[in-house]
């Protein structure tokens, strides 16, 4: 895979999704939702004609975070929760790269919540893919910040006592400039979102609902049903299973019959509605939104902080001389 | 590793004077001190300064908690410390006097603003009676002058409030001191002109106050001091503090390597100024980011290094603790990274503004697993420049994180500084990965003769690879749980750091003979005081030498050889023997510790006494 | 600190056997191994086990990455290790055989399920040909049996899918092994009855498979093994793993102190089970919280301690690194706190499931500033119980954080266990603050003769006070930037830990004479292997003794005295000499390191060879 | 102050606000907003007749975090950002205490954001007072996560490039069960909120806008004006400066003339509206809401995780014997 000879040649021709696979044995459990996500990622790279060397995947620790080992681009498997920080440094140092962050519900929302929050807020141009299986997979089945309340796990034998974090709500509130949701098995939507994410300039947050057949099998089954989900399409009404989402007179989201005058037309630039959609959770009694909830153009962080010019020896010699000439007062 | 036996130089005796300014935080004593120092340097003196700020929060004006002080030693020879005791103490108010009088040499000169010793101010300082009233002439010679009244009078013509006018008192004091030491009036007036160009009133007020101070000193026939004269010591063009020199050093290193400099920092006393300085260098290509915390800061630095820049993070003790896990990752990844620790007194929050050297432990051993990291320590404010280059050089050329230690005293103290010539400094070689010839596979963990892997920066076509914190197979870098491989990788990581020792010319420096009765060992900021004390002792004819360690890791075997050449070995450090422990363990020499934990650097006399005691024991 | 010179006992020789089960993660080899071990204990044997799990993520069935193994040594005498090589290897599939054959003694017995050696399985294991086909009889005696077919046949009458039926293969294998070692059939059948009470089918299937296995062994006249018989060694009522014993020990400590137990943890291999065990103890008063990360976990534990409970946090290397800053705060606050580090192979993520002892450094020295912390290490699975009590005792009685070291091998290995009598263990005294008599002021940092401050738990009327991480005035605890006070407080914190040494009866244990040719030193989990190897060497007449260190800090001077009584001192540790360095620095003895970094405990033969080499050198 | 003899006697009589002061010199800069907050805190303690020993203040690091030293109850000045975690442990160990957390915009929303998020979500019964001066005070003037975009500071000489965090929005999204805002100089409202906070059972988050005359003087001046603020009163319309806040037909908040039918009546239990109010920021063009935005009753964490009974020697002996009897399989 890393044979530079063949590689260079390869980038000249069109690559297929197989070309983006690595030699590494994929070590997820049989039936793990991660496989489907990986396949769509490979496919997306082929679809956009990605040059392998221009993509980097930075991850934390978790089953999901093994992702970089399976994609033949640059990859860094970091430490638990810190991928957004590492990716930030990478992006400002090397702004031409397309930087992906793969994280889990524990990695991104428990130990790494603060880094994720601040990276999204700063609009760092990184694409965060959060694989939400609502459980700690790698450490074998403890509850995570997204685990349903009441869930018995190895660390909550009497049931999880915490209310879950809503990842999309977290991301919109934090200030992500691209917020989307997909589910492992919905290949088309995953593909569309990946392609859109790849070209967004700014902080991307994609929640990917991912089944963990070992520790929380079937937790998303209801959302695979058309009654449990609303597929958002920009400019289209928010229809699902013969109904439509709309805003009632108190300003809240509610389901109405199709064609109702209160039906909402999805507008990816409408942050207020995105906030309401993002807040839908287990207890809302509303279908979960899928697709791109929100998208905004705003200066990305690496542009804002970029240094001007490069430090070379003559330049630095001038800088040093100037500082002595000015005879600046030490503060 | 080369040992440089330094020949004691003639320039180590001569005349030197210590002046200490003290007053309320609002009285401008730091400015006065810095200005005075600067003109001493311009006059050709060597200097060493030591500013003391009040604890972090601004205390009420006039309170003892709000006292600020600035001490400078200047001389016509090499000056290694800011001096134990002041020859001249300038006290701007009673609170300053009560907290600083102990720093005045018996028989020295006390210059006090008598006008600031009113009833309320005295009470705030805890004085019942005015201490100037019957000041003991044996304690010191009191030069009382009502600066308050004289400044108000001199500035009567200006359109200023009393409070504002009084802000010029420090220039009155400077006038007095400039006259005493024969410093040039013109230079000062020029500087005032430039510095306060934006406000006519302030410029004129300060000028008037300064002139009034000079005139007063002259008319009262205040004794002029024996004036140190510039000698062979090449003085600097200006002074520089440790934090500024360190920042410039990092930039110089980036230039020498032709790499970008990316700095991720989270503010913390006394390291924040490095972030401040570098944030100002955006036009010179520096990317400085204030991160959300220290973990993110080192993460950003590491990410930047992965991306082909020199990643740097600067912090102090509590932040150092937080960086431990990511530093371990950097060891495993084998990427260049510079972690600056400007040490302050601990443990925990400790005394944030005070100096200490108690982070040697965490720098050397504060990581889980076997995670060896080179550690270098700066020895003086100006040396921070060179130490920063050394740290970055080893980080880049050996693909390893490096810890660079400074401390709160070095950070804020100043030393003369002349523009370094970058052409005189060896460029930093970057071990860039190259696609191997003949279509062979490039291996991310293949190593050169020095055990250094090559750096394949993302973006480079054909060298895509994956790295991570799990143990990796020697060569390929693939994840491996093989026991024998882990043993091998552990060994490689250890030897990789050890071999760096072979090329560190500056690792050990011996001053004096290579054997004798006593070897004084210093590292980092204790350098100056130890050197001074050893100088003193040698002048008294004692067989004392001085070994200074620039690198705490790797340590060369020759250190043991040298140490064994002496009857006694004393390691002076501002901790409870952290480097001492390493020396004893490594070389099995019965070195003893000279420990101080008072939040300040060693004094010349303390060390002198310790030397005498060691020689007599 | 007392030195216990242990008289070598008669019970250290006898018959012992090593059995190793291996198969796919889904084959139930851990259950088989544990069950077999349990009945060995019930039969009166001593045992030591070592489970090996695949790396974290479930690998595809039949792959080498998915192989799981369980090794047990049992004997009629004291058994210190799980044994270097197996006398009997049970291999459930080709992947297991290829990865485990090296563990089988030359001339041992290999029991393999020939039915599992189909074409696909062989290919998955990387075999071209079936290795059983012409197995070298000099390598081992092959006992091939088509477990697959026999189990399917025996279970033909049950309403089960093939896949499910095959899950009973481990019971077939157990049947064979039980017969070999004459273990009781009835006990097993009873246990199956209870364990699988919820499913008739599974219960009956396992019963049938087990019986078929036993019958097959009997009919094929499979040689019965020389059977170890219970001797004077009091065997246990059950077996216990290190993590379970540690959890029970923490609970016992809370009971002995009559305090609440509050555990803040963030999951991490191999420490997570402590969280799991303690989460199950809510009905017994334990409060266990899964925190958002390791920093929060230790924060919660420290907050709980401040609130009057025993605060505990458990983690492994990467988490230990993250806890450093808060641990420093605990040192400054002087509150009780137990930090458990179940060490795994590092640096960084390293090899999470593998054992190492390379966190001694971070435990002893991984904090900023001078922040001394007592460190105790458990030496065997069952000893984790006592080590946990010892850690909590010192934490509470001396108002200090304590680090308790375990490792991945201790955590998951098992040992015989009998119910301890809490009445035999001294209660833990709580240094509660009391309002001083006569209206005097209670001072938060006043100390008793052992330099311990008293514990004023919020809620106690009249003792309101403020504590924090800034340096504090001796006695009152008020914020202080005074240099002399900082020196004093540093000294107090250091001596406070040092004096703990005076009361640690269990700190040093010497086995053998107090002088001789060679002293083997161990700490933590290397205890068993070193003891075994020293036993062996002594039986060959060598003048070898064994010193085991329970506490890495404080260390008593007597250790130096003992070490100096030997020609050679060898410190065996699963790192590159971290404790060795402390011993050399402290006592200036030329101890040498016996280091291994292979992610597993020492083997008996490795140590034996090292001893012989050291004696001959 | 700590004289236990007089103390015990003192708790019998009614205490005045002075009784809750300590001997420590208050070391904030002259004119710092922290003084006013401290005064109201003392007053609140007197007003609720607080027993000194039952209150504990846990803080992090910052000017604001020196708070515990100035209140004569129990106090712990911790480390930067970790006060919510320490307070959590304290509360579960000792549920009878009233636990306050004092933090700053840097302490709570930068280094400590994740702990704060999770403590609020778990509904830990702690009362978080976040002193927001939109700057780092103690470390002398770097920008904080709430600093205005563009602000030049010592670490952002060319202006802060990040969008600020909205603390109330953060808190509501996180799941705080009591969310309020006050400003240092508004003594009445501060007092009311403190008193209400003291009796709330669950996670309290109060943002207190606090002027730092040294590093960011006057940043809140516009909000001291009645046109810049809307004072929320439960059950009353959201009136300000002759206008009223209401929800327009697109569901967004807007200002209307008083009496308009779209005027909103404040309902502290209405989470959706609270979310909208909390999102008001520098760029919304709407007045900033003050007072209690949201309040909800929900099981507090220490109740959910409480152990049953205490571990004593006989109990533990039984536990040990039982574990051997059961002869549990090690897992
Ligand atoms: C500092 C640190 N703490 C804890 C761990 C252990 N750990 C590894 S992954 C993980 C959580 C995994 O959960 P999630 O992020 O949801 O990923 P998943 O495995 O479910 O994909 C934990 C706690 C670690 N590796 N490092
Ligand atoms: C681990 C750590 N990092 C950094 C610091 C330095 N530090 C102290 S307070 C502070 C920020 C203070 O800002 P804020 O929380 O807004 O409080 P304020 O001073 O404004 O009240 C920082 C960065 C520290 N003490 N500890
Ligand atoms: S444990 Fe769950 S998330 Fe992890 S690899 Fe297995 S199925 Fe996937
Ligand atoms: S720096 Fe600002 S916040 Fe800190 S005490 Fe001074 S005025 Fe208050
Ligand atoms: Mg997960
Ligand atoms: Mg602030």
PDB file of N, CA and C in Angstrom, chain D residues 30 42 50 55 64 72 75 80 90 100 107 113 140 156 160 231 245-246 260 264-265 323:
ATOM      1  N   UNK D  30      -9.398  47.543  43.461  1.00  0.00           N
ATOM      2  CA  UNK D  30     -10.428  48.535  43.785  1.00  0.00           C
ATOM      3  C   UNK D  30     -11.409  48.623  42.613  1.00  0.00           C
ATOM      4  N   UNK D  42     -23.003  37.348  51.227  1.00  0.00           N
ATOM      5  CA  UNK D  42     -23.089  37.453  52.700  1.00  0.00           C
ATOM      6  C   UNK D  42     -24.519  37.747  53.125  1.00  0.00           C
ATOM      7  N   UNK D  50     -28.559  31.035  57.337  1.00  0.00           N
ATOM      8  CA  UNK D  50     -27.703  29.873  57.068  1.00  0.00           C
ATOM      9  C   UNK D  50     -26.873  29.487  58.283  1.00  0.00           C
ATOM     10  N   UNK D  55     -22.777  25.179  54.787  1.00  0.00           N
ATOM     11  CA  UNK D  55     -22.471  25.688  53.448  1.00  0.00           C
ATOM     12  C   UNK D  55     -20.997  25.467  53.124  1.00  0.00           C
ATOM     13  N   UNK D  64     -12.101  35.462  40.631  1.00  0.00           N
ATOM     14  CA  UNK D  64     -13.382  35.044  41.176  1.00  0.00           C
ATOM     15  C   UNK D  64     -13.227  33.866  42.137  1.00  0.00           C
ATOM     16  N   UNK D  72     -17.280  33.073  55.675  1.00  0.00           N
ATOM     17  CA  UNK D  72     -17.003  32.233  56.828  1.00  0.00           C
ATOM     18  C   UNK D  72     -17.921  31.011  56.872  1.00  0.00           C
ATOM     19  N   UNK D  75     -14.745  26.044  52.941  1.00  0.00           N
ATOM     20  CA  UNK D  75     -14.341  26.480  51.605  1.00  0.00           C
ATOM     21  C   UNK D  75     -13.149  25.709  51.079  1.00  0.00           C
ATOM     22  N   UNK D  80      -7.570  24.745  38.678  1.00  0.00           N
ATOM     23  CA  UNK D  80      -8.232  25.428  37.569  1.00  0.00           C
ATOM     24  C   UNK D  80      -9.228  24.514  36.834  1.00  0.00           C
ATOM     25  N   UNK D  90     -18.013  15.842  46.832  1.00  0.00           N
ATOM     26  CA  UNK D  90     -18.381  16.356  48.150  1.00  0.00           C
ATOM     27  C   UNK D  90     -19.866  16.139  48.418  1.00  0.00           C
ATOM     28  N   UNK D 100     -21.813  25.222  47.036  1.00  0.00           N
ATOM     29  CA  UNK D 100     -21.715  26.277  46.035  1.00  0.00           C
ATOM     30  C   UNK D 100     -20.425  26.096  45.247  1.00  0.00           C
ATOM     31  N   UNK D 107     -12.283  29.645  33.943  1.00  0.00           N
ATOM     32  CA  UNK D 107     -12.275  28.462  34.794  1.00  0.00           C
ATOM     33  C   UNK D 107     -13.417  27.514  34.433  1.00  0.00           C
ATOM     34  N   UNK D 113     -14.884  23.327  30.986  1.00  0.00           N
ATOM     35  CA  UNK D 113     -16.178  23.242  30.300  1.00  0.00           C
ATOM     36  C   UNK D 113     -16.794  21.850  30.374  1.00  0.00           C
ATOM     37  N   UNK D 140      -3.929  38.267  34.125  1.00  0.00           N
ATOM     38  CA  UNK D 140      -3.639  39.602  33.621  1.00  0.00           C
ATOM     39  C   UNK D 140      -3.992  39.841  32.164  1.00  0.00           C
ATOM     40  N   UNK D 156      -4.171  38.270  22.175  1.00  0.00           N
ATOM     41  CA  UNK D 156      -4.794  38.466  20.853  1.00  0.00           C
ATOM     42  C   UNK D 156      -4.592  39.916  20.442  1.00  0.00           C
ATOM     43  N   UNK D 160      -9.358  39.168  19.166  1.00  0.00           N
ATOM     44  CA  UNK D 160      -9.796  37.792  19.379  1.00  0.00           C
ATOM     45  C   UNK D 160     -10.516  37.280  18.127  1.00  0.00           C
ATOM     46  N   UNK D 231     -35.897  42.210  32.283  1.00  0.00           N
ATOM     47  CA  UNK D 231     -35.897  41.553  33.585  1.00  0.00           C
ATOM     48  C   UNK D 231     -37.062  40.575  33.650  1.00  0.00           C
ATOM     49  N   UNK D 245     -40.773  41.531  24.694  1.00  0.00           N
ATOM     50  CA  UNK D 245     -40.271  40.446  23.853  1.00  0.00           C
ATOM     51  C   UNK D 245     -41.429  39.536  23.475  1.00  0.00           C
ATOM     52  N   UNK D 246     -41.439  39.106  22.228  1.00  0.00           N
ATOM     53  CA  UNK D 246     -42.455  38.154  21.792  1.00  0.00           C
ATOM     54  C   UNK D 246     -41.862  37.240  20.748  1.00  0.00           C
ATOM     55  N   UNK D 260     -48.669  43.989  22.782  1.00  0.00           N
ATOM     56  CA  UNK D 260     -48.825  43.250  21.537  1.00  0.00           C
ATOM     57  C   UNK D 260     -49.266  41.816  21.848  1.00  0.00           C
ATOM     58  N   UNK D 264     -44.622  37.721  25.071  1.00  0.00           N
ATOM     59  CA  UNK D 264     -44.462  36.467  25.813  1.00  0.00           C
ATOM     60  C   UNK D 264     -44.598  36.717  27.310  1.00  0.00           C
ATOM     61  N   UNK D 265     -45.314  35.814  27.957  1.00  0.00           N
ATOM     62  CA  UNK D 265     -45.393  35.818  29.416  1.00  0.00           C
ATOM     63  C   UNK D 265     -44.298  34.872  29.895  1.00  0.00           C
ATOM     64  N   UNK D 323     -19.603 -13.753  49.740  1.00  0.00           N
ATOM     65  CA  UNK D 323     -18.918 -13.854  48.451  1.00  0.00           C
ATOM     66  C   UNK D 323     -18.182 -15.179  48.358  1.00  0.00           C
TER      67      UNK D 323
END
